[in-house]
PDB file of C-alpha atoms in Angstrom:
ATOM      1  CA  MET L 120     124.274 121.336  79.903  1.00 67.00           C
ATOM      2  CA  LYS L 121     125.169 119.481  83.041  1.00 91.00           C
ATOM      3  CA  VAL L 122     125.562 115.743  83.219  1.00 95.00           C
ATOM      4  CA  GLU L 123     122.645 115.475  85.650  1.00 95.00           C
ATOM      5  CA  GLU L 124     120.289 117.276  83.261  1.00 95.00           C
ATOM      6  CA  GLY L 125     121.281 115.018  80.378  1.00 95.00           C
ATOM      7  CA  LEU L 126     120.785 111.950  82.521  1.00 96.00           C
ATOM      8  CA  ALA L 127     117.376 113.186  83.694  1.00 95.00           C
ATOM      9  CA  GLU L 128     116.270 113.812  80.112  1.00 95.00           C
ATOM     10  CA  ALA L 129     117.451 110.377  79.004  1.00 95.00           C
ATOM     11  CA  MET L 130     115.661 108.657  81.883  1.00 94.00           C
ATOM     12  CA  ALA L 131     112.457 110.612  81.237  1.00 94.00           C
ATOM     13  CA  ALA L 132     112.535 109.698  77.543  1.00 94.00           C
ATOM     14  CA  ARG L 133     113.084 106.028  78.391  1.00 92.00           C
ATOM     15  CA  VAL L 134     110.056 105.735  80.704  1.00 92.00           C
ATOM     16  CA  ALA L 135     107.732 108.291  79.074  1.00 91.00           C
ATOM     17  CA  ASP L 136     105.038 105.808  78.003  1.00 89.00           C
ATOM     18  CA  VAL L 137     105.513 103.136  80.690  1.00 89.00           C
ATOM     19  CA  GLN L 138     102.725 102.502  83.207  1.00 90.00           C
ATOM     20  CA  ALA L 139     102.773 100.398  86.351  1.00 87.00           C
ATOM     21  CA  PRO L 140     100.498  97.331  86.380  1.00 90.00           C
ATOM     22  CA  SER L 141      97.279  97.626  88.336  1.00 91.00           C
ATOM     23  CA  THR L 142      98.360  94.877  90.760  1.00 93.00           C
ATOM     24  CA  MET L 143     101.580  96.600  91.757  1.00 91.00           C
ATOM     25  CA  GLY L 144     100.178  98.352  94.839  1.00 92.00           C
ATOM     26  CA  GLY L 145      98.794  95.123  96.248  1.00 92.00           C
ATOM     27  CA  SER L 146     102.002  93.225  95.669  1.00 93.00           C
ATOM     28  CA  VAL L 147     104.048  95.957  97.362  1.00 92.00           C
ATOM     29  CA  ARG L 148     101.737  95.916 100.405  1.00 92.00           C
ATOM     30  CA  ARG L 149     101.816  92.112 100.560  1.00 92.00           C
ATOM     31  CA  ARG L 150     105.621  92.073 100.399  1.00 90.00           C
ATOM     32  CA  HIS L 151     105.862  94.755 103.091  1.00 90.00           C
ATOM     33  CA  ARG L 152     103.456  92.831 105.337  1.00 90.00           C
ATOM     34  CA  ARG L 153     105.589  89.670 105.018  1.00 86.00           C
ATOM     35  CA  HIS L 154     108.700  91.674 105.883  1.00 83.00           C
ATOM     36  CA  VAL L 155     107.071  93.269 108.937  1.00 83.00           C
ATOM     37  CA  ILE L 156     105.724  89.952 110.222  1.00 82.00           C
ATOM     38  CA  ARG L 157     109.097  88.242 109.741  1.00 77.00           C
ATOM     39  CA  PHE L 158     110.930  90.880 111.761  1.00 75.00           C
ATOM     40  CA  ARG L 159     108.196  91.117 114.390  1.00 75.00           C
ATOM     41  CA  VAL L 160     108.448  87.361 115.017  1.00 73.00           C
ATOM     42  CA  ALA L 161     112.261  87.494 115.033  1.00 72.00           C
ATOM     43  CA  GLY L 162     112.188  90.211 117.696  1.00 66.00           C
ATOM     44  CA  ARG L 163     110.174  88.228 120.256  1.00 64.00           C
ATOM     45  CA  PRO L 164     111.897  87.107 123.436  1.00 62.00           C
ATOM     46  CA  ARG L 165     113.398  83.642 123.181  1.00 57.00           C
ATOM     47  CA  ASP L 166     113.381  82.711 126.887  1.00 53.00           C
ATOM     48  CA  ARG L 167     109.790  81.455 126.984  1.00 55.00           C
ATOM     49  CA  ARG L 168     109.166  77.827 127.815  1.00 56.00           C
ATOM     50  CA  PRO L 169     107.334  75.715 125.253  1.00 59.00           C
ATOM     51  CA  GLY L 170     103.650  75.669 126.143  1.00 57.00           C
ATOM     52  CA  GLY L 171     104.141  78.100 128.990  1.00 53.00           C
ATOM     53  CA  GLY L 172     102.844  81.105 127.141  1.00 55.00           C
ATOM     54  CA  GLY L 173     105.198  83.359 129.089  1.00 54.00           C
ATOM     55  CA  VAL L 174     103.239  83.024 132.333  1.00 54.00           C
ATOM     56  CA  PRO L 175     105.450  82.749 135.437  1.00 56.00           C
ATOM     57  CA  TRP L 176     105.136  79.661 137.658  1.00 54.00           C
ATOM     58  CA  SER L 177     103.624  81.610 140.554  1.00 54.00           C
ATOM     59  CA  CYS L 178     100.630  82.688 138.483  1.00 52.00           C
ATOM     60  CA  ARG L 179      99.557  79.210 137.423  1.00 47.00           C
TER      61      ARG L 179
END
């Protein structure tokens, strides 16, 4: 028997009767959404003037 097979059997025996909670999917989606929003905001250009909204002076 290979080491990998023994390890796989041991892991399968350890988690055989374990079930994920029903709220796990929602918490994973919520955490992913926070992560995406954080990096989306961090990636915005930083050269905008406060209150300018990114509109050039000639367009005002």
